[in-house]
């Protein structure tokens, strides 16, 4: 199975800050990396697919980059409604595996 | 509006069975691969199983292989998960999710819509 490792596990930032979350795969997954946002008590929501494609309806302050084994999710200007846990997930091979999550809150 | 609604969760004893359902509406169900993803209390997300849009290609996580069976009825716009020989470690919130990419071995896709989940608790 492909192992996905996110860093950091949690972070606190101020409103307006630029926030970056990293996801690393233990083997090459080309560009088959997706990002999800999960707010407390809610189902996950797709933000980014195929490493850098923004899902319809997702604010443009969210962006994704990377290829092969190293990927990032960036929030260009953190907003209060972005408080959530963020997960990366690979779809290069079955089983689809997720990172352990990065919890983001407001400082 | 796309809607996925899971049902069938509940409290079951170890070794017992449950059948989860996921009713889909607002999109062309038969054009999407479908998946089950679970989340144990306070834990992260775990992919459980996926099935092609035709229903002919199911895939499972090793942790559930031989005990859980995914299926779908495109005439009823419904996804199912038959859960047998349940264990305490199967306790989780079970989500169904749609995947617009239907490829061999269900690769390259993403979960573009999710239901609110149904809770399965395995305990004596």
XYZ file of N, CA and C in Angstrom:
693
model
N 0.835 -1.200 0.000
C 0.000 0.000 0.000
C 0.873 1.254 0.000
N 0.400 2.303 -0.653
C 1.125 3.566 -0.659
C 0.841 4.321 0.633
N 1.897 4.770 1.282
C 1.740 5.507 2.532
C 1.820 7.003 2.256
N 0.855 7.747 2.810
C 0.790 9.185 2.650
C 1.076 9.841 3.986
N 2.012 10.777 4.000
C 2.396 11.451 5.239
C 2.206 12.945 5.092
N 1.407 13.516 5.968
C 1.152 14.948 5.954
C 1.955 15.657 7.039
N 2.321 16.889 6.770
C 2.942 17.723 7.791
C 2.530 19.173 7.585
N 2.336 19.921 8.683
C 2.371 19.403 10.050
C 1.087 18.655 10.376
N 1.008 18.090 11.575
C -0.231 17.435 12.020
C -1.264 18.470 12.433
N -0.793 19.612 12.904
C -1.684 20.705 13.251
C -0.940 22.019 13.123
N -1.721 23.086 12.944
C -1.122 24.408 12.878
C -2.132 25.457 13.303
N -1.602 26.539 13.830
C -2.418 27.707 14.172
C -1.876 28.894 13.398
N -2.763 29.636 12.785
C -2.349 30.791 12.000
C -3.376 31.903 12.163
N -2.985 33.088 11.813
C -3.873 34.245 11.928
C -4.686 34.423 10.656
N -5.833 35.074 10.806
C -6.646 35.402 9.638
C -5.804 36.235 8.669
N -5.831 35.840 7.403
C -5.051 36.538 6.390
C -3.708 35.912 6.095
N -3.259 35.000 6.952
C -1.968 34.346 6.739
C -2.023 33.386 5.550
N -0.861 33.175 4.984
C -0.687 32.144 3.962
C -0.319 30.849 4.680
N -1.067 29.795 4.385
C -0.881 28.510 5.058
C -0.553 27.439 4.020
N 0.444 26.632 4.316
C 0.833 25.554 3.410
C 0.901 24.240 4.158
N 0.267 23.225 3.601
C 0.282 21.868 4.142
C 0.992 20.982 3.125
N 1.839 20.113 3.631
C 2.613 19.231 2.764
C 2.124 17.796 2.873
N 2.143 17.101 1.759
C 1.774 15.682 1.703
C 2.850 14.961 0.900
N 3.366 13.878 1.463
C 4.420 13.124 0.797
C 4.000 11.662 0.650
N 4.168 11.126 -0.547
C 3.892 9.712 -0.815
C 5.198 8.927 -0.759
N 5.114 7.663 -0.360
C 6.342 6.871 -0.255
C 6.714 6.181 -1.568
N 5.957 6.516 -2.640
C 6.355 6.123 -3.979
C 5.718 7.092 -4.965
N 6.177 7.049 -6.196
C 5.707 7.990 -7.214
C 4.226 7.777 -7.516
N 3.410 8.815 -7.344
C 1.994 8.739 -7.671
C 1.639 9.705 -8.805
N 2.656 10.174 -9.487
C 2.532 11.067 -10.643
C 1.785 12.336 -10.218
N 0.508 12.451 -10.583
C -0.270 13.631 -10.174
C -1.580 13.230 -9.503
N -1.698 11.948 -9.131
C -2.985 11.441 -8.653
C -3.134 11.641 -7.149
N -3.290 12.916 -6.801
C -3.351 13.340 -5.417
C -4.515 14.313 -5.255
N -5.365 14.019 -4.279
C -6.544 14.836 -4.030
C -6.497 15.392 -2.621
N -7.155 16.545 -2.425
C -7.222 17.193 -1.113
C -8.684 17.366 -0.700
N -8.949 17.083 0.575
C -10.292 17.215 1.131
C -10.237 18.074 2.388
N -11.335 18.778 2.617
C -11.516 19.576 3.841
C -12.642 18.951 4.649
N -12.414 18.745 5.937
C -13.474 18.229 6.793
C -13.659 19.149 7.991
N -14.817 19.782 8.048
C -15.152 20.613 9.188
C -15.752 19.743 10.274
N -15.641 20.171 11.538
C -16.121 19.338 12.654
C -17.575 18.923 12.478
N -17.832 17.622 12.618
C -19.180 17.089 12.538
C -19.757 17.003 11.135
N -18.918 17.257 10.134
C -19.397 17.251 8.757
C -18.653 16.217 7.916
N -19.235 15.900 6.763
C -18.560 15.021 5.817
C -17.419 15.770 5.129
N -16.420 15.041 4.667
C -15.360 15.688 3.902
C -15.897 16.335 2.634
N -15.137 17.311 2.152
C -15.486 18.034 0.924
C -14.256 18.085 0.027
N -14.446 17.790 -1.247
C -13.329 17.828 -2.197
C -12.923 19.269 -2.481
N -11.613 19.545 -2.353
C -11.074 20.863 -2.680
C -10.314 20.847 -4.005
N -9.364 19.925 -4.099
C -8.420 19.853 -5.211
C -8.341 18.406 -5.682
N -8.349 18.195 -7.004
C -8.125 16.860 -7.527
C -7.001 16.887 -8.553
N -6.411 15.735 -8.770
C -5.274 15.633 -9.700
C -4.191 16.669 -9.397
N -3.906 16.819 -8.146
C -2.815 17.647 -7.606
C -3.074 19.146 -7.664
N -3.691 19.638 -8.759
C -3.770 21.088 -8.908
C -5.091 21.613 -9.475
N -6.040 20.735 -9.742
C -7.313 21.176 -10.315
C -8.293 21.548 -9.206
N -8.781 22.783 -9.262
C -9.694 23.287 -8.243
C -11.102 22.774 -8.521
N -11.702 22.116 -7.535
C -13.079 21.638 -7.682
C -14.022 22.825 -7.837
N -15.043 22.644 -8.649
C -16.028 23.688 -8.880
C -16.619 24.188 -7.562
N -16.696 25.497 -7.409
C -17.302 26.090 -6.231
C -16.353 26.332 -5.073
N -15.133 25.833 -5.188
C -14.149 26.022 -4.105
C -13.464 27.378 -4.289
N -13.333 28.147 -3.219
C -12.714 29.483 -3.349
C -11.300 29.418 -3.918
N -10.960 30.431 -4.678
C -9.669 30.444 -5.373
C -8.487 30.650 -4.432
N -8.722 30.932 -3.165
C -7.607 31.033 -2.216
C -6.973 29.662 -1.937
N -7.673 28.594 -2.325
C -7.118 27.245 -2.198
C -6.393 26.875 -3.495
N -5.201 26.328 -3.362
C -4.468 25.872 -4.537
C -3.618 24.658 -4.178
N -3.342 23.842 -5.185
C -2.523 22.658 -4.987
C -1.411 22.599 -6.017
N -0.295 22.052 -5.579
C 0.859 21.893 -6.464
C 1.546 20.576 -6.156
N 2.414 20.188 -7.074
C 3.272 19.035 -6.832
C 3.118 17.942 -7.854
N 4.034 16.998 -7.771
C 4.005 15.823 -8.634
C 4.952 14.773 -8.055
N 4.817 13.578 -8.555
C 5.638 12.435 -8.131
C 5.383 12.069 -6.667
N 6.190 12.563 -5.737
C 6.002 12.181 -4.341
C 5.684 13.345 -3.409
N 5.862 14.574 -3.852
C 5.719 15.726 -2.969
C 4.651 16.697 -3.461
N 3.734 17.017 -2.560
C 2.576 17.833 -2.912
C 2.316 18.848 -1.809
N 1.689 19.970 -2.185
C 1.304 20.970 -1.201
C -0.099 21.479 -1.467
N -0.777 21.819 -0.385
C -2.032 22.552 -0.421
C -1.761 23.901 0.230
N -2.125 24.972 -0.467
C -1.906 26.320 0.062
C -3.229 27.057 0.164
N -3.411 27.709 1.302
C -4.505 28.665 1.484
C -3.841 30.030 1.458
N -4.158 30.828 0.472
C -3.397 32.063 0.265
C -3.681 33.111 1.337
N -4.898 33.120 1.859
C -5.284 34.079 2.891
C -6.306 33.387 3.795
N -5.851 32.896 4.916
C -6.688 32.086 5.796
C -7.907 32.864 6.285
N -9.068 32.228 6.189
C -10.325 32.811 6.645
C -10.893 32.001 7.817
N -11.720 32.621 8.651
C -12.267 31.886 9.807
C -13.012 30.612 9.399
N -13.649 30.635 8.242
C -14.407 29.456 7.800
C -13.515 28.315 7.302
N -12.197 28.551 7.274
C -11.270 27.503 6.838
C -10.819 26.607 7.990
N -11.313 26.878 9.193
C -11.009 26.001 10.328
C -11.560 24.614 10.031
N -10.656 23.638 9.966
C -11.026 22.293 9.524
C -9.807 21.390 9.613
N -10.046 20.117 9.339
C -8.949 19.179 9.147
C -8.846 18.889 7.649
N -7.635 18.886 7.147
C -7.386 18.700 5.717
C -6.677 17.364 5.500
N -7.160 16.623 4.514
C -6.603 15.304 4.203
C -6.149 15.250 2.741
N -4.996 14.672 2.520
C -4.612 14.311 1.160
C -4.966 12.845 0.936
N -5.087 12.451 -0.314
C -5.468 11.071 -0.656
C -4.935 10.749 -2.050
N -4.314 9.590 -2.184
C -3.793 9.200 -3.497
C -4.779 8.284 -4.209
N -4.846 8.428 -5.529
C -5.691 7.534 -6.332
C -4.860 6.870 -7.435
N -3.555 6.758 -7.199
C -2.685 6.095 -8.173
C -2.851 4.585 -8.126
N -3.104 4.071 -6.922
C -3.276 2.624 -6.802
C -4.322 2.298 -5.750
N -4.832 1.084 -5.820
C -5.780 0.576 -4.842
C -4.999 -0.235 -3.814
N -5.215 -0.053 -2.501
C -6.259 0.776 -1.907
C -5.929 2.257 -1.947
N -6.958 3.064 -2.128
C -6.817 4.501 -2.017
C -6.436 4.804 -0.566
N -5.371 5.519 -0.366
C -4.938 5.809 0.990
C -4.936 7.312 1.246
N -5.241 7.655 2.505
C -5.290 9.038 2.947
C -4.090 9.354 3.833
N -3.732 10.634 3.868
C -2.830 11.094 4.899
C -3.550 11.114 6.235
N -2.796 11.357 7.302
C -3.373 11.296 8.651
C -4.142 12.558 9.017
N -4.054 13.580 8.187
C -4.805 14.806 8.429
C -3.963 15.914 9.035
N -4.332 17.150 8.709
C -3.720 18.349 9.287
C -4.839 19.232 9.810
N -4.816 19.463 11.113
C -5.851 20.280 11.741
C -5.406 21.742 11.718
N -6.252 22.593 11.151
C -5.941 24.014 11.032
C -6.892 24.813 11.914
N -6.329 25.673 12.776
C -7.198 26.572 13.520
C -6.638 27.985 13.512
N -7.423 28.876 14.082
C -7.077 30.297 14.060
C -6.351 30.658 15.342
N -5.241 31.367 15.179
C -4.460 31.812 16.327
C -5.168 32.946 17.040
N -29.584 19.222 -7.458
C -28.564 19.163 -6.426
C -28.197 17.709 -6.141
N -26.890 17.446 -6.131
C -26.407 16.109 -5.823
C -26.692 15.788 -4.358
N -27.257 14.613 -4.118
C -27.506 14.191 -2.741
C -27.184 12.715 -2.591
N -26.456 12.410 -1.539
C -26.185 11.032 -1.135
C -26.639 10.899 0.305
N -27.411 9.860 0.596
C -27.943 9.689 1.945
C -27.792 8.248 2.372
N -26.926 8.042 3.364
C -26.687 6.705 3.903
C -27.733 6.339 4.956
N -27.961 5.050 5.096
C -28.857 4.542 6.132
C -28.437 3.115 6.467
N -29.001 2.588 7.558
C -28.769 1.195 7.913
C -27.788 0.973 9.047
N -27.163 2.046 9.527
C -26.233 1.886 10.634
C -26.954 1.577 11.936
N -26.169 1.235 12.950
C -26.748 0.945 14.252
C -25.785 0.181 15.120
N -26.296 -0.292 16.250
C -25.507 -1.062 17.205
C -25.654 -2.550 16.887
N -24.550 -3.247 16.782
C -24.570 -4.680 16.471
C -23.502 -5.373 17.306
N -23.761 -6.596 17.684
C -22.789 -7.364 18.470
C -21.653 -7.869 17.585
N -20.493 -8.089 18.174
C -19.387 -8.693 17.392
C -19.844 -10.005 16.759
N -19.462 -10.177 15.494
C -19.880 -11.344 14.728
C -21.188 -11.136 13.985
N -21.863 -10.042 14.247
C -23.151 -9.772 13.620
C -23.038 -9.172 12.236
N -24.201 -8.849 11.678
C -24.271 -8.331 10.307
C -25.120 -7.062 10.251
N -24.831 -6.259 9.241
C -25.619 -5.068 8.932
C -25.571 -4.861 7.425
N -26.572 -4.198 6.903
C -26.557 -3.805 5.496
C -26.759 -2.304 5.410
N -25.751 -1.619 4.897
C -25.848 -0.187 4.697
C -26.371 0.101 3.291
N -27.111 1.197 3.186
C -27.590 1.665 1.887
C -27.191 3.120 1.696
N -27.053 3.512 0.446
C -26.766 4.903 0.101
C -27.653 5.264 -1.078
N -28.636 6.116 -0.820
C -29.558 6.551 -1.866
C -29.005 7.799 -2.544
N -28.924 7.746 -3.860
C -28.353 8.843 -4.636
C -29.437 9.564 -5.429
N -29.288 10.877 -5.545
C -30.201 11.661 -6.361
C -29.495 12.905 -6.871
N -30.047 13.496 -7.921
C -29.512 14.748 -8.440
C -28.381 14.601 -9.439
N -28.015 13.374 -9.784
C -26.977 13.149 -10.790
C -27.207 11.785 -11.437
N -26.474 11.522 -12.484
C -26.616 10.269 -13.214
C -25.817 9.176 -12.505
N -26.486 8.517 -11.566
C -25.837 7.543 -10.685
C -25.073 6.486 -11.474
N -25.654 6.004 -12.547
C -25.047 4.904 -13.302
C -23.788 5.324 -14.061
N -23.486 6.625 -14.067
C -22.293 7.127 -14.753
C -21.105 7.312 -13.819
N -21.291 7.000 -12.547
C -20.264 7.239 -11.540
C -19.836 5.934 -10.884
N -18.542 5.792 -10.676
C -18.083 4.796 -9.720
C -18.502 5.267 -8.327
N -18.582 4.340 -7.386
C -19.014 4.673 -6.039
C -18.116 3.986 -5.016
N -18.009 4.600 -3.850
C -17.110 4.102 -2.815
C -17.740 4.217 -1.434
N -17.212 3.415 -0.513
C -17.470 3.568 0.912
C -16.151 3.957 1.584
N -16.233 4.977 2.439
C -15.096 5.460 3.226
C -15.565 5.515 4.675
N -14.722 5.106 5.614
C -15.146 5.134 7.005
C -14.200 5.970 7.848
N -14.721 6.367 9.012
C -13.947 7.186 9.944
C -14.272 6.724 11.360
N -13.324 6.077 11.999
C -13.493 5.667 13.386
C -13.559 6.915 14.267
N -14.202 6.823 15.417
C -14.361 7.998 16.279
C -13.026 8.665 16.594
N -12.926 9.949 16.265
C -11.718 10.715 16.539
C -10.529 10.403 15.662
N -10.739 9.604 14.623
C -9.634 9.178 13.765
C -9.760 9.755 12.357
N -8.830 9.349 11.484
C -8.809 9.829 10.115
C -9.696 9.003 9.192
N -9.569 9.284 7.910
C -10.388 8.645 6.888
C -9.732 7.367 6.376
N -10.546 6.350 6.141
C -10.068 5.072 5.614
C -10.972 4.628 4.475
N -10.415 4.456 3.293
C -11.171 3.895 2.168
C -11.478 2.424 2.467
N -12.723 2.032 2.229
C -13.177 0.671 2.551
C -13.366 -0.163 1.290
N -14.085 0.407 0.306
C -14.448 -0.377 -0.863
C -14.908 0.542 -1.975
N -14.770 0.082 -3.213
C -15.257 0.832 -4.357
C -15.817 -0.105 -5.399
N -16.676 0.428 -6.267
C -17.310 -0.378 -7.302
C -17.464 0.457 -8.565
N -17.265 -0.189 -9.709
C -17.374 0.509 -10.985
C -18.824 0.892 -11.268
N -19.020 1.719 -12.264
C -20.370 2.192 -12.543
C -21.295 1.068 -12.991
N -20.732 0.032 -13.584
C -21.559 -1.103 -14.019
C -21.796 -2.107 -12.895
N -21.022 -1.991 -11.830
C -21.131 -2.952 -10.723
C -20.283 -4.190 -10.910
N -19.546 -4.260 -11.991
C -18.802 -5.469 -12.305
C -17.432 -5.571 -11.688
N -16.947 -4.505 -11.078
C -15.572 -4.499 -10.556
C -15.539 -3.925 -9.142
N -15.711 -4.785 -8.127
C -15.590 -4.304 -6.748
C -14.161 -4.444 -6.235
N -13.764 -3.546 -5.370
C -12.442 -3.588 -4.750
C -12.594 -3.317 -3.260
N -11.677 -3.894 -2.475
C -11.794 -3.817 -1.019
C -10.451 -3.533 -0.371
N -10.509 -2.872 0.777
C -9.340 -2.778 1.640
C -9.082 -4.160 2.232
N -7.831 -4.463 2.482
C -7.492 -5.779 3.044
C -8.192 -6.022 4.378
N -8.410 -4.944 5.136
C -8.999 -5.074 6.469
C -10.445 -5.557 6.445
N -11.108 -5.482 5.291
C -12.523 -5.876 5.226
C -12.774 -6.978 4.198
N -11.749 -7.345 3.442
C -11.913 -8.330 2.374
C -12.445 -9.647 2.956
N -13.480 -10.190 2.296
C -14.073 -11.443 2.748
C -15.186 -11.267 3.766
N -15.339 -10.062 4.312
C -16.378 -9.812 5.305
C -17.400 -8.778 4.824
N -16.951 -7.816 4.040
C -17.830 -6.772 3.524
C -17.987 -6.947 2.015
N -19.190 -6.705 1.530
C -19.486 -6.840 0.102
C -20.195 -5.595 -0.389
N -19.605 -4.949 -1.389
C -20.213 -3.764 -1.992
C -21.038 -4.197 -3.205
N -22.143 -3.516 -3.416
C -22.957 -3.766 -4.603
C -23.744 -2.508 -4.910
N -24.383 -2.497 -6.055
C -25.184 -1.338 -6.448
C -26.357 -1.800 -7.299
N -27.423 -1.004 -7.269
C -28.594 -1.239 -8.114
C -28.837 0.069 -8.869
N -28.390 0.116 -10.104
C -28.516 1.351 -10.870
C -29.979 1.699 -11.179
N -30.860 0.711 -11.178
C -32.278 0.988 -11.426
C -32.921 1.689 -10.233
N -32.298 1.535 -9.063
C -32.813 2.165 -7.847
C -31.911 3.306 -7.356
N -30.858 3.611 -8.119
C -29.912 4.672 -7.719
C -29.410 4.458 -6.294
N -29.050 3.240 -5.973
C -28.674 2.900 -4.603
C -27.406 2.051 -4.569
N -26.547 2.401 -3.616
C -25.311 1.675 -3.320
C -25.510 0.932 -2.008
N -24.906 -0.243 -1.902
C -25.058 -1.054 -0.701
C -23.700 -1.483 -0.149
N -23.681 -1.790 1.132
C -22.524 -2.425 1.755
C -23.054 -3.473 2.729
N -22.910 -4.739 2.358
C -23.277 -5.829 3.247
C -22.097 -6.108 4.163
N -22.334 -6.034 5.468
C -21.276 -6.167 6.453
C -21.534 -7.412 7.299
N -20.662 -8.381 7.181
C -20.779 -9.628 7.948
C -19.590 -9.800 8.876
N -19.756 -10.663 9.849
C -18.687 -10.987 10.800
C -18.029 -9.710 11.335
N -18.862 -8.818 11.818
C -18.365 -7.515 12.250
C -17.503 -7.615 13.499
N -16.519 -6.726 13.547
C -15.558 -6.663 14.655
C -15.624 -5.285 15.304
N -15.107 -5.203 16.512
C -15.097 -3.921 17.214
C -14.393 -2.845 16.398
N -13.344 -3.240 15.682
C -12.576 -2.269 14.895
C -13.310 -1.777 13.641
N -14.491 -2.329 13.372
C -15.313 -1.817 12.276
C -16.182 -0.644 12.726
N -16.164 -0.356 14.027
C -16.935 0.775 14.553
C -16.458 2.067 13.903
N -17.377 2.764 13.242
C -17.007 3.971 12.501
C -18.242 4.627 11.917
N -18.060 5.834 11.460
C -19.035 6.528 10.620
C -18.719 6.139 9.182
N -19.707 5.597 8.489
C -19.510 5.120 7.125
C -20.117 6.118 6.140
N -19.266 6.626 5.245
C -19.696 7.549 4.212
C -19.745 6.836 2.858
N -20.734 7.194 2.054
C -20.634 6.828 0.642
C -20.176 8.062 -0.131
N -19.480 7.840 -1.218
C -18.914 8.930 -2.003
C -18.954 8.583 -3.485
N -19.200 9.563 -4.300
C -19.240 9.363 -5.749
C -17.900 9.723 -6.368
N -17.606 9.088 -7.495
C -16.323 9.239 -8.180
C -16.597 9.340 -9.669
N -16.350 10.484 -10.292
C -16.690 10.653 -11.711
C -15.760 9.923 -12.668
N -14.669 9.369 -12.134
C -13.684 8.699 -12.989
C -13.870 7.189 -12.852
N -14.263 6.560 -13.932
C -14.526 5.112 -13.916
C -13.510 4.418 -14.814
N -12.410 3.995 -14.215
C -11.322 3.377 -14.980
C -11.053 1.978 -14.456
N -10.191 1.283 -15.128
C -9.783 -0.035 -14.671
C -9.212 0.078 -13.256
N -9.653 -0.784 -12.387
C -9.243 -0.826 -10.979
C -9.603 0.459 -10.233
N -10.514 1.224 -10.802
C -11.031 2.429 -10.144
C -9.924 3.418 -9.808
N -8.927 3.516 -10.655
C -7.802 4.390 -10.375
C -8.031 5.777 -10.953
N -7.216 6.710 -10.491
C -7.109 8.078 -11.030
C -8.261 8.997 -10.626
N -9.210 8.495 -9.834
C -10.395 9.293 -9.550
C -10.311 10.112 -8.270
N -11.462 10.611 -7.872
C -11.562 11.432 -6.668
C -13.008 11.387 -6.196
N -13.210 11.712 -4.924
C -14.536 11.631 -4.315
C -15.166 13.015 -4.348
N -16.035 13.245 -5.335
C -16.527 14.601 -5.520
C -17.773 14.947 -4.720
N -18.514 13.963 -4.255
C -19.651 14.223 -3.377
C -19.691 13.156 -2.298
N -20.125 13.536 -1.114
C -20.173 12.644 0.038
C -21.551 12.752 0.702
N -22.005 11.645 1.284
C -23.175 11.709 2.134
C -22.786 12.140 3.538
N -23.773 12.330 4.423
C -23.493 12.732 5.802
C -22.979 11.594 6.671
N -23.127 10.348 6.200
C -22.612 9.204 6.944
C -23.665 8.517 7.790
N -23.406 7.239 8.083
C -24.241 6.465 8.993
C -23.315 5.745 9.966
N -23.668 5.776 11.238
C -22.782 5.276 12.282
C -23.015 3.792 12.536
N -21.934 3.028 12.505
C -21.953 1.611 12.847
C -21.165 1.422 14.131
N -21.792 0.836 15.126
C -21.141 0.558 16.396
C -21.180 -0.943 16.655
N -20.014 -1.535 16.796
C -19.917 -2.976 17.047
C -19.461 -3.159 18.489
N -20.378 -3.642 19.304
C -20.089 -3.766 20.729
C -21.057 -4.755 21.369
N -20.574 -5.449 22.383
C -21.439 -6.354 23.119
C -22.064 -5.650 24.329
